[in-house]
Amino acid sequence: MLLSISLILLVGMSMGWICRKIKLPSLLGMLLTGIVLGPYVLNLLDESILGISADLRKIALIIILTRAGLGLDLSGLKKLGRPAIMMCFVPASLELLGMLLLAPGLLGLSVLEAAVLGSVLAAVSPAVVVPRMVKLMDEGYGVKEGIPQLILAGASVDDVYVIVLFSTFVGMMQGEGASVIRFINVPISILLGIAIGLLLGVLLSFYFKKVHMRDTSKVLLILSISFILVVLEDHLTTAITFSALIAIMFIGIGLQKNREVVAKRLSQKYGKLWVAAEVFLFVLVGATVNIGYLGKVGVKALLVIAGALLFRMLGVCICLLKTSLRSGERLFAMMAYTPKATVQAAIGGIPLALGFSCGDTVLTVAVLAIVLTAPLGAFAIDLSYQKLLMQDAQK
């Protein structure tokens, strides 16, 4: 395992640095590192680290979501109001609709199989989007208009919604039928996540005021609480649950609202943690990609992915109607809401593991979506934000 960790860090950081030098997103180099080092090419990563890959990727997401919460300015988001809520559901729903219209004809899937494929692809990747929106907030781009806050919040809820859809369609494939309680659980789990996160953030702010401790200890305490929340969500067997990742982000928001100075210091600490976490996240996502499947797909799969993304961008456009955002800002939001990676890597192989006849197709298209949209989406964000968004004067 030690050799694998060394390879992930050394090769991943080197490839990321090379990509930055040639004006490409660093995550592209990290994804390529994972693909090459992973079990489907050179097979240089130890099975023990691949076995805990999902947990390591989740730790990286916890770190960047907490940092996002610690720096999230809700004032711009409040001004947008209705679009902020719509962004959580409308783009994913329209992308799923696009898949239902395109996949049966192009890929020969049934409507239900197309729904399973659509629910795998419909999630935006917080791993790609969140760190970039945090960077925009740090640099002051689009913050006054609420653009990075809008995308950040929407991307976090979008995943909860899509995973519920996926579990529902998989249940229907297995003959269980649609479950109303699962859909009722979507808004409840989001609201519970917000409430739990804010409560913990407020309690921690009072605790830090009363008990003196180093900032490093504070980070370890928050991380431990975050891990417990994730474990609780995973082990809950009740019909009604809560979203741990949303709760984790709102811990940061609660802290920021009550102890802003401490929140800024902790945000810097989390920024340093992210240096290593980012490498692990994208290298391990790359390691899940079986490029052998890519040889089985053709132009039709590309058309399905591109068509579904157009439906998704249309959904973003609909969400932003009647807002004060300029056309360039709307275009940026549409592009920033397209990358796929973490959710597709996590659930793309489930239909195949369950023995569904569409499993091979779902996994193949999911892999292709990661390979295409993660680097292209990141590249579009990195290349366009300084041109399309306004920077706050104070920054």
Short mmCIF file of C-alpha atoms in Angstrom, two decimals:
data_model
loop_
_atom_site.label_atom_id
_atom_site.label_comp_id
_atom_site.label_asym_id
_atom_site.label_seq_id
_atom_site.Cartn_x
_atom_site.Cartn_y
_atom_site.Cartn_z
CA MET A 1 0.00 0.00 0.00
CA LEU A 2 2.83 2.43 0.77
CA LEU A 3 4.21 2.09 -2.76
CA SER A 4 0.73 2.70 -4.19
CA ILE A 5 0.33 5.85 -2.09
CA SER A 6 3.73 7.07 -3.29
CA LEU A 7 2.82 6.43 -6.92
CA ILE A 8 -0.55 8.15 -6.56
CA LEU A 9 1.02 11.27 -5.05
CA LEU A 10 4.22 11.49 -7.11
CA VAL A 11 2.82 10.60 -10.52
CA GLY A 12 -0.54 12.28 -9.89
CA MET A 13 1.01 15.60 -8.81
CA SER A 14 3.56 15.47 -11.65
CA MET A 15 0.90 14.84 -14.28
CA GLY A 16 -1.27 17.57 -12.77
CA TRP A 17 1.65 20.01 -12.95
CA ILE A 18 2.37 19.09 -16.58
CA CYS A 19 -1.27 19.66 -17.52
CA ARG A 20 -1.29 23.08 -15.83
CA LYS A 21 1.86 24.03 -17.75
CA ILE A 22 0.18 23.28 -21.08
CA LYS A 23 -3.00 25.13 -20.00
CA LEU A 24 -5.09 22.02 -19.31
CA PRO A 25 -6.97 21.24 -16.05
CA SER A 26 -4.72 19.44 -13.56
CA LEU A 27 -7.47 16.88 -12.91
CA LEU A 28 -6.96 15.58 -16.46
CA GLY A 29 -3.42 14.54 -15.54
CA MET A 30 -4.66 12.95 -12.32
CA LEU A 31 -7.43 11.03 -14.11
CA LEU A 32 -4.91 9.77 -16.68
CA THR A 33 -2.60 8.74 -13.85
CA GLY A 34 -5.37 6.65 -12.31
CA ILE A 35 -6.28 5.05 -15.65
CA VAL A 36 -2.65 4.11 -16.39
CA LEU A 37 -1.73 2.96 -12.87
CA GLY A 38 -5.08 1.25 -12.30
CA PRO A 39 -6.05 -2.42 -12.65
CA TYR A 40 -7.08 -2.13 -16.31
CA VAL A 41 -3.71 -0.93 -17.68
CA LEU A 42 -0.44 -1.31 -15.69
CA ASN A 43 -2.09 -2.66 -12.51
CA LEU A 44 0.45 -0.97 -10.21
CA LEU A 45 -1.98 -0.03 -7.44
CA ASP A 46 -2.28 -2.42 -4.52
CA GLU A 47 -5.62 -4.17 -4.07
CA SER A 48 -5.78 -2.97 -0.48
CA ILE A 49 -5.92 0.68 -1.55
CA LEU A 50 -8.37 -0.06 -4.35
CA GLY A 51 -10.54 -1.81 -1.78
CA ILE A 52 -10.86 1.41 0.24
CA SER A 53 -10.96 3.64 -2.84
CA ALA A 54 -14.63 4.59 -2.32
CA ASP A 55 -13.93 5.66 1.28
CA LEU A 56 -10.86 7.68 0.28
CA ARG A 57 -12.85 9.44 -2.46
CA LYS A 58 -15.58 10.23 0.07
CA ILE A 59 -13.03 11.70 2.50
CA ALA A 60 -11.79 13.99 -0.29
CA LEU A 61 -15.37 15.11 -0.99
CA ILE A 62 -15.91 15.77 2.73
CA ILE A 63 -12.83 18.00 2.81
CA ILE A 64 -13.82 20.12 -0.18
CA LEU A 65 -17.50 20.38 0.84
CA THR A 66 -16.53 21.55 4.33
CA ARG A 67 -14.19 24.10 2.84
CA ALA A 68 -16.99 25.23 0.51
CA GLY A 69 -19.32 25.71 3.47
CA LEU A 70 -16.71 27.67 5.41
CA GLY A 71 -16.40 30.15 2.54
CA LEU A 72 -19.94 30.13 1.11
CA ASP A 73 -21.55 33.58 0.92
CA LEU A 74 -25.32 32.99 0.90
CA SER A 75 -26.23 36.63 0.18
CA GLY A 76 -25.82 36.24 -3.58
CA LEU A 77 -27.71 32.95 -3.49
CA LYS A 78 -30.63 34.49 -1.59
CA LYS A 79 -31.05 37.12 -4.32
CA LEU A 80 -31.57 34.39 -6.92
CA GLY A 81 -34.21 32.54 -4.87
CA ARG A 82 -36.36 30.42 -7.21
CA PRO A 83 -33.54 29.49 -9.65
CA ALA A 84 -31.48 28.12 -6.74
CA ILE A 85 -34.22 25.60 -5.94
CA MET A 86 -34.85 24.76 -9.59
CA MET A 87 -31.15 24.04 -10.22
CA CYS A 88 -31.37 21.16 -7.75
CA PHE A 89 -33.89 19.22 -9.85
CA VAL A 90 -34.68 20.65 -13.29
CA PRO A 91 -31.34 20.09 -15.14
CA ALA A 92 -31.08 16.47 -13.95
CA SER A 93 -34.75 15.82 -14.81
CA LEU A 94 -34.34 17.20 -18.33
CA GLU A 95 -31.14 15.20 -18.86
CA LEU A 96 -33.04 12.08 -17.83
CA LEU A 97 -35.82 13.03 -20.26
CA GLY A 98 -33.24 13.42 -23.02
CA MET A 99 -31.90 9.96 -22.26
CA LEU A 100 -35.43 8.49 -22.39
CA LEU A 101 -35.92 10.04 -25.84
CA LEU A 102 -32.51 9.16 -27.31
CA ALA A 103 -31.27 5.89 -25.75
CA PRO A 104 -34.05 3.50 -26.88
CA GLY A 105 -33.56 4.39 -30.56
CA LEU A 106 -29.76 4.77 -30.59
CA LEU A 107 -28.69 2.09 -28.09
CA GLY A 108 -31.59 -0.34 -28.38
CA LEU A 109 -32.60 -0.06 -24.71
CA SER A 110 -36.09 -0.36 -23.28
CA VAL A 111 -37.61 2.74 -21.69
CA LEU A 112 -36.89 1.43 -18.18
CA GLU A 113 -33.29 0.53 -19.12
CA ALA A 114 -32.89 4.03 -20.58
CA ALA A 115 -34.20 5.43 -17.27
CA VAL A 116 -31.52 3.46 -15.37
CA LEU A 117 -28.83 4.77 -17.75
CA GLY A 118 -30.20 8.31 -17.49
CA SER A 119 -30.21 8.22 -13.69
CA VAL A 120 -26.55 7.09 -13.71
CA LEU A 121 -25.50 9.92 -16.02
CA ALA A 122 -27.77 12.71 -14.73
CA ALA A 123 -25.66 13.62 -11.67
CA VAL A 124 -23.18 16.48 -11.91
CA SER A 125 -19.80 15.73 -10.33
CA PRO A 126 -19.16 17.59 -7.05
CA ALA A 127 -15.54 16.42 -7.28
CA VAL A 128 -15.05 18.51 -10.42
CA VAL A 129 -17.46 21.37 -9.73
CA VAL A 130 -17.04 22.11 -6.00
CA PRO A 131 -13.27 22.87 -5.94
CA ARG A 132 -13.67 25.15 -8.95
CA MET A 133 -16.55 27.05 -7.39
CA VAL A 134 -14.51 27.41 -4.18
CA LYS A 135 -11.69 28.86 -6.30
CA LEU A 136 -14.13 31.34 -7.89
CA MET A 137 -15.34 32.43 -4.45
CA ASP A 138 -11.74 32.85 -3.26
CA GLU A 139 -10.96 35.04 -6.29
CA GLY A 140 -14.27 36.91 -6.16
CA TYR A 141 -15.61 35.96 -9.58
CA GLY A 142 -19.40 35.98 -9.87
CA VAL A 143 -19.82 36.00 -6.09
CA LYS A 144 -21.92 39.19 -6.00
CA GLU A 145 -24.30 37.65 -8.56
CA GLY A 146 -24.37 34.37 -6.59
CA ILE A 147 -23.16 32.19 -9.49
CA PRO A 148 -20.60 29.93 -7.74
CA GLN A 149 -22.92 29.64 -4.72
CA LEU A 150 -25.80 28.67 -7.00
CA ILE A 151 -23.79 25.95 -8.77
CA LEU A 152 -22.26 24.72 -5.51
CA ALA A 153 -25.58 24.32 -3.73
CA GLY A 154 -27.31 22.88 -6.79
CA ALA A 155 -24.59 20.30 -7.41
CA SER A 156 -24.81 19.05 -3.82
CA VAL A 157 -28.58 18.52 -3.91
CA ASP A 158 -28.58 17.29 -7.53
CA ASP A 159 -26.66 14.17 -6.48
CA VAL A 160 -29.13 13.29 -3.72
CA TYR A 161 -32.04 13.59 -6.16
CA VAL A 162 -30.39 11.51 -8.88
CA ILE A 163 -29.29 8.70 -6.55
CA VAL A 164 -32.88 8.38 -5.31
CA LEU A 165 -34.06 8.16 -8.93
CA PHE A 166 -31.42 5.52 -9.64
CA SER A 167 -32.42 3.36 -6.68
CA THR A 168 -36.09 3.66 -7.71
CA PHE A 169 -35.47 2.60 -11.32
CA VAL A 170 -33.21 -0.26 -10.21
CA GLY A 171 -35.99 -1.41 -7.86
CA MET A 172 -38.46 -1.32 -10.75
CA MET A 173 -36.06 -3.40 -12.88
CA GLN A 174 -36.04 -5.95 -10.06
CA GLY A 175 -39.84 -5.98 -9.95
CA GLU A 176 -40.25 -3.94 -6.76
CA GLY A 177 -42.22 -1.13 -8.38
CA ALA A 178 -41.91 2.61 -7.74
CA SER A 179 -41.79 3.72 -4.13
CA VAL A 180 -43.54 6.98 -3.26
CA ILE A 181 -41.69 7.20 0.06
CA ARG A 182 -38.35 7.40 -1.78
CA PHE A 183 -39.45 10.53 -3.61
CA ILE A 184 -40.93 12.03 -0.43
CA ASN A 185 -37.56 11.36 1.21
CA VAL A 186 -35.72 13.62 -1.29
CA PRO A 187 -36.85 17.02 0.13
CA ILE A 188 -36.94 15.65 3.67
CA SER A 189 -33.36 14.32 3.53
CA ILE A 190 -32.17 17.65 2.13
CA LEU A 191 -33.95 19.71 4.79
CA LEU A 192 -32.81 17.37 7.57
CA GLY A 193 -29.24 17.60 6.25
CA ILE A 194 -29.39 21.41 6.32
CA ALA A 195 -30.90 21.46 9.84
CA ILE A 196 -28.40 18.94 11.27
CA GLY A 197 -25.45 20.71 9.65
CA LEU A 198 -26.49 24.17 10.87
CA LEU A 199 -27.16 22.87 14.40
CA LEU A 200 -23.73 21.20 14.57
CA GLY A 201 -22.07 24.30 13.12
CA VAL A 202 -23.67 26.52 15.78
CA LEU A 203 -22.80 24.09 18.60
CA LEU A 204 -19.19 23.87 17.39
CA SER A 205 -18.92 27.66 17.20
CA PHE A 206 -19.97 27.94 20.86
CA TYR A 207 -17.65 25.09 21.82
CA PHE A 208 -14.68 26.76 20.11
CA LYS A 209 -15.54 30.00 21.89
CA LYS A 210 -15.53 28.34 25.31
CA VAL A 211 -12.71 25.80 24.82
CA HIS A 212 -9.35 26.94 23.51
CA MET A 213 -7.69 24.55 21.09
CA ARG A 214 -5.39 24.71 18.09
CA ASP A 215 -6.96 25.12 14.66
CA THR A 216 -5.50 21.75 13.64
CA SER A 217 -7.43 20.12 16.50
CA LYS A 218 -10.58 21.91 15.37
CA VAL A 219 -10.15 20.51 11.85
CA LEU A 220 -9.70 16.99 13.24
CA LEU A 221 -12.82 17.38 15.38
CA ILE A 222 -14.92 18.58 12.42
CA LEU A 223 -13.56 15.80 10.21
CA SER A 224 -14.44 13.18 12.83
CA ILE A 225 -17.99 14.50 13.13
CA SER A 226 -18.28 14.51 9.33
CA PHE A 227 -17.17 10.86 9.14
CA ILE A 228 -19.76 9.92 11.77
CA LEU A 229 -22.50 11.65 9.76
CA VAL A 230 -21.55 9.69 6.62
CA VAL A 231 -21.52 6.39 8.54
CA LEU A 232 -24.90 7.18 10.12
CA GLU A 233 -26.45 7.90 6.72
CA ASP A 234 -25.01 4.69 5.26
CA HIS A 235 -26.37 2.57 8.13
CA LEU A 236 -29.82 4.14 8.47
CA THR A 237 -32.50 1.62 7.54
CA THR A 238 -35.46 3.94 8.14
CA ALA A 239 -37.68 5.15 5.30
CA ILE A 240 -36.72 8.75 6.07
CA THR A 241 -33.01 9.61 6.06
CA PHE A 242 -30.81 12.70 5.84
CA SER A 243 -28.15 13.83 3.39
CA ALA A 244 -24.77 13.62 5.14
CA LEU A 245 -22.87 15.56 2.45
CA ILE A 246 -25.32 18.47 2.64
CA ALA A 247 -25.09 18.38 6.45
CA ILE A 248 -21.28 18.51 6.21
CA MET A 249 -21.37 21.59 3.97
CA PHE A 250 -23.81 23.33 6.33
CA ILE A 251 -21.55 22.66 9.33
CA GLY A 252 -19.14 25.05 7.61
CA ILE A 253 -21.91 27.56 6.93
CA GLY A 254 -23.07 27.44 10.56
CA LEU A 255 -19.52 28.01 11.78
CA GLN A 256 -18.99 30.86 9.34
CA LYS A 257 -22.16 32.67 10.44
CA ASN A 258 -21.24 32.50 14.13
CA ARG A 259 -17.41 32.53 14.15
CA GLU A 260 -16.33 34.13 10.88
CA VAL A 261 -12.70 34.69 11.89
CA VAL A 262 -12.30 31.06 12.97
CA ALA A 263 -14.05 29.89 9.78
CA LYS A 264 -11.54 31.77 7.62
CA ARG A 265 -8.59 30.18 9.43
CA LEU A 266 -10.13 26.72 9.20
CA SER A 267 -10.84 27.26 5.50
CA GLN A 268 -7.11 27.80 4.97
CA LYS A 269 -6.35 24.57 6.85
CA TYR A 270 -8.84 22.66 4.72
CA GLY A 271 -7.27 24.22 1.64
CA LYS A 272 -3.95 22.63 2.59
CA LEU A 273 -5.64 19.26 3.18
CA TRP A 274 -7.23 19.54 -0.27
CA VAL A 275 -3.79 19.56 -1.95
CA ALA A 276 -3.37 15.86 -1.13
CA ALA A 277 -7.06 14.95 -1.14
CA GLU A 278 -7.53 16.23 -4.70
CA VAL A 279 -4.76 13.95 -5.98
CA PHE A 280 -6.25 10.88 -4.29
CA LEU A 281 -9.77 11.73 -5.45
CA PHE A 282 -9.07 12.06 -9.16
CA VAL A 283 -6.39 9.36 -9.40
CA LEU A 284 -8.73 6.87 -7.72
CA VAL A 285 -11.66 7.94 -9.92
CA GLY A 286 -9.38 7.32 -12.91
CA ALA A 287 -8.48 3.89 -11.53
CA THR A 288 -12.15 2.87 -11.72
CA VAL A 289 -12.25 3.56 -15.46
CA ASN A 290 -12.00 0.40 -17.58
CA ILE A 291 -10.87 1.74 -20.93
CA GLY A 292 -11.42 -1.72 -22.38
CA TYR A 293 -15.12 -0.92 -22.43
CA LEU A 294 -14.53 2.15 -24.60
CA GLY A 295 -13.77 -0.06 -27.59
CA LYS A 296 -17.32 -1.39 -27.42
CA VAL A 297 -19.00 1.97 -27.91
CA GLY A 298 -19.30 3.95 -31.09
CA VAL A 299 -20.71 7.17 -32.41
CA LYS A 300 -24.17 6.31 -31.08
CA ALA A 301 -23.01 6.42 -27.45
CA LEU A 302 -21.32 9.77 -28.09
CA LEU A 303 -24.54 11.11 -29.60
CA VAL A 304 -26.55 9.92 -26.59
CA ILE A 305 -24.16 11.62 -24.12
CA ALA A 306 -23.98 14.85 -26.16
CA GLY A 307 -27.76 14.94 -26.65
CA ALA A 308 -28.46 14.35 -22.95
CA LEU A 309 -26.01 17.12 -22.03
CA LEU A 310 -27.84 19.53 -24.35
CA PHE A 311 -31.05 18.71 -22.49
CA ARG A 312 -29.20 19.37 -19.21
CA MET A 313 -27.92 22.74 -20.43
CA LEU A 314 -31.45 23.61 -21.55
CA GLY A 315 -32.57 22.80 -18.01
CA VAL A 316 -30.02 25.25 -16.56
CA CYS A 317 -31.17 27.86 -19.07
CA ILE A 318 -34.79 27.39 -17.96
CA CYS A 319 -33.76 27.73 -14.30
CA LEU A 320 -32.11 31.08 -14.99
CA LEU A 321 -35.00 32.64 -16.92
CA LYS A 322 -36.19 35.99 -15.53
CA THR A 323 -32.98 36.48 -13.51
CA SER A 324 -30.67 39.49 -13.73
CA LEU A 325 -27.74 37.37 -14.95
CA ARG A 326 -26.10 38.39 -18.21
CA SER A 327 -25.96 35.99 -21.18
CA GLY A 328 -22.27 35.23 -20.52
CA GLU A 329 -23.00 34.37 -16.89
CA ARG A 330 -25.82 32.06 -17.95
CA LEU A 331 -23.55 30.38 -20.50
CA PHE A 332 -20.95 29.81 -17.78
CA ALA A 333 -23.53 28.21 -15.47
CA MET A 334 -24.66 25.93 -18.31
CA MET A 335 -21.10 24.74 -18.98
CA ALA A 336 -20.19 24.43 -15.29
CA TYR A 337 -23.12 22.07 -14.71
CA THR A 338 -21.98 19.38 -17.19
CA PRO A 339 -18.98 17.46 -15.69
CA LYS A 340 -19.49 13.82 -14.67
CA ALA A 341 -17.12 11.73 -12.53
CA THR A 342 -17.68 10.62 -8.95
CA VAL A 343 -21.31 9.48 -8.98
CA GLN A 344 -20.86 7.71 -12.31
CA ALA A 345 -17.76 5.94 -10.97
CA ALA A 346 -19.67 4.93 -7.83
CA ILE A 347 -22.88 3.57 -9.36
CA GLY A 348 -22.07 2.93 -13.03
CA GLY A 349 -21.17 -0.71 -12.42
CA ILE A 350 -24.16 -1.60 -10.22
CA PRO A 351 -26.56 -2.61 -13.05
CA LEU A 352 -23.90 -4.98 -14.44
CA ALA A 353 -23.24 -6.44 -10.97
CA LEU A 354 -27.00 -7.03 -10.56
CA GLY A 355 -27.07 -8.97 -13.83
CA PHE A 356 -29.20 -6.51 -15.83
CA SER A 357 -29.04 -7.05 -19.59
CA CYS A 358 -28.29 -3.34 -20.02
CA GLY A 359 -25.47 -3.45 -17.42
CA ASP A 360 -22.61 -3.58 -19.90
CA THR A 361 -24.05 -0.67 -21.90
CA VAL A 362 -24.68 1.43 -18.76
CA LEU A 363 -21.12 0.93 -17.50
CA THR A 364 -19.60 1.61 -20.92
CA VAL A 365 -21.53 4.86 -21.43
CA ALA A 366 -20.78 5.93 -17.83
CA VAL A 367 -17.05 5.41 -18.40
CA LEU A 368 -17.18 7.35 -21.66
CA ALA A 369 -19.08 10.18 -19.95
CA ILE A 370 -16.37 10.44 -17.26
CA VAL A 371 -13.53 10.41 -19.79
CA LEU A 372 -15.20 13.10 -21.93
CA THR A 373 -17.02 15.43 -19.56
CA ALA A 374 -14.75 15.57 -16.49
CA PRO A 375 -11.76 17.09 -18.32
CA LEU A 376 -13.82 19.04 -20.88
CA GLY A 377 -16.11 20.48 -18.19
CA ALA A 378 -13.15 21.44 -16.01
CA PHE A 379 -11.40 22.95 -19.02
CA ALA A 380 -14.49 24.98 -19.94
CA ILE A 381 -14.77 26.35 -16.38
CA ASP A 382 -11.06 27.17 -16.07
CA LEU A 383 -10.88 28.79 -19.49
CA SER A 384 -14.04 30.87 -19.36
CA TYR A 385 -14.68 32.15 -15.83
CA GLN A 386 -12.40 35.21 -16.09
CA LYS A 387 -14.03 36.17 -19.41
CA LEU A 388 -17.67 35.48 -18.59
CA LEU A 389 -17.91 36.47 -14.91
CA MET A 390 -17.35 39.81 -13.20
CA GLN A 391 -14.82 40.06 -10.38
CA ASP A 392 -15.70 41.84 -7.17
CA ALA A 393 -13.80 45.10 -6.79
CA GLN A 394 -12.62 44.17 -3.27
CA LYS A 395 -10.84 41.07 -4.68
#
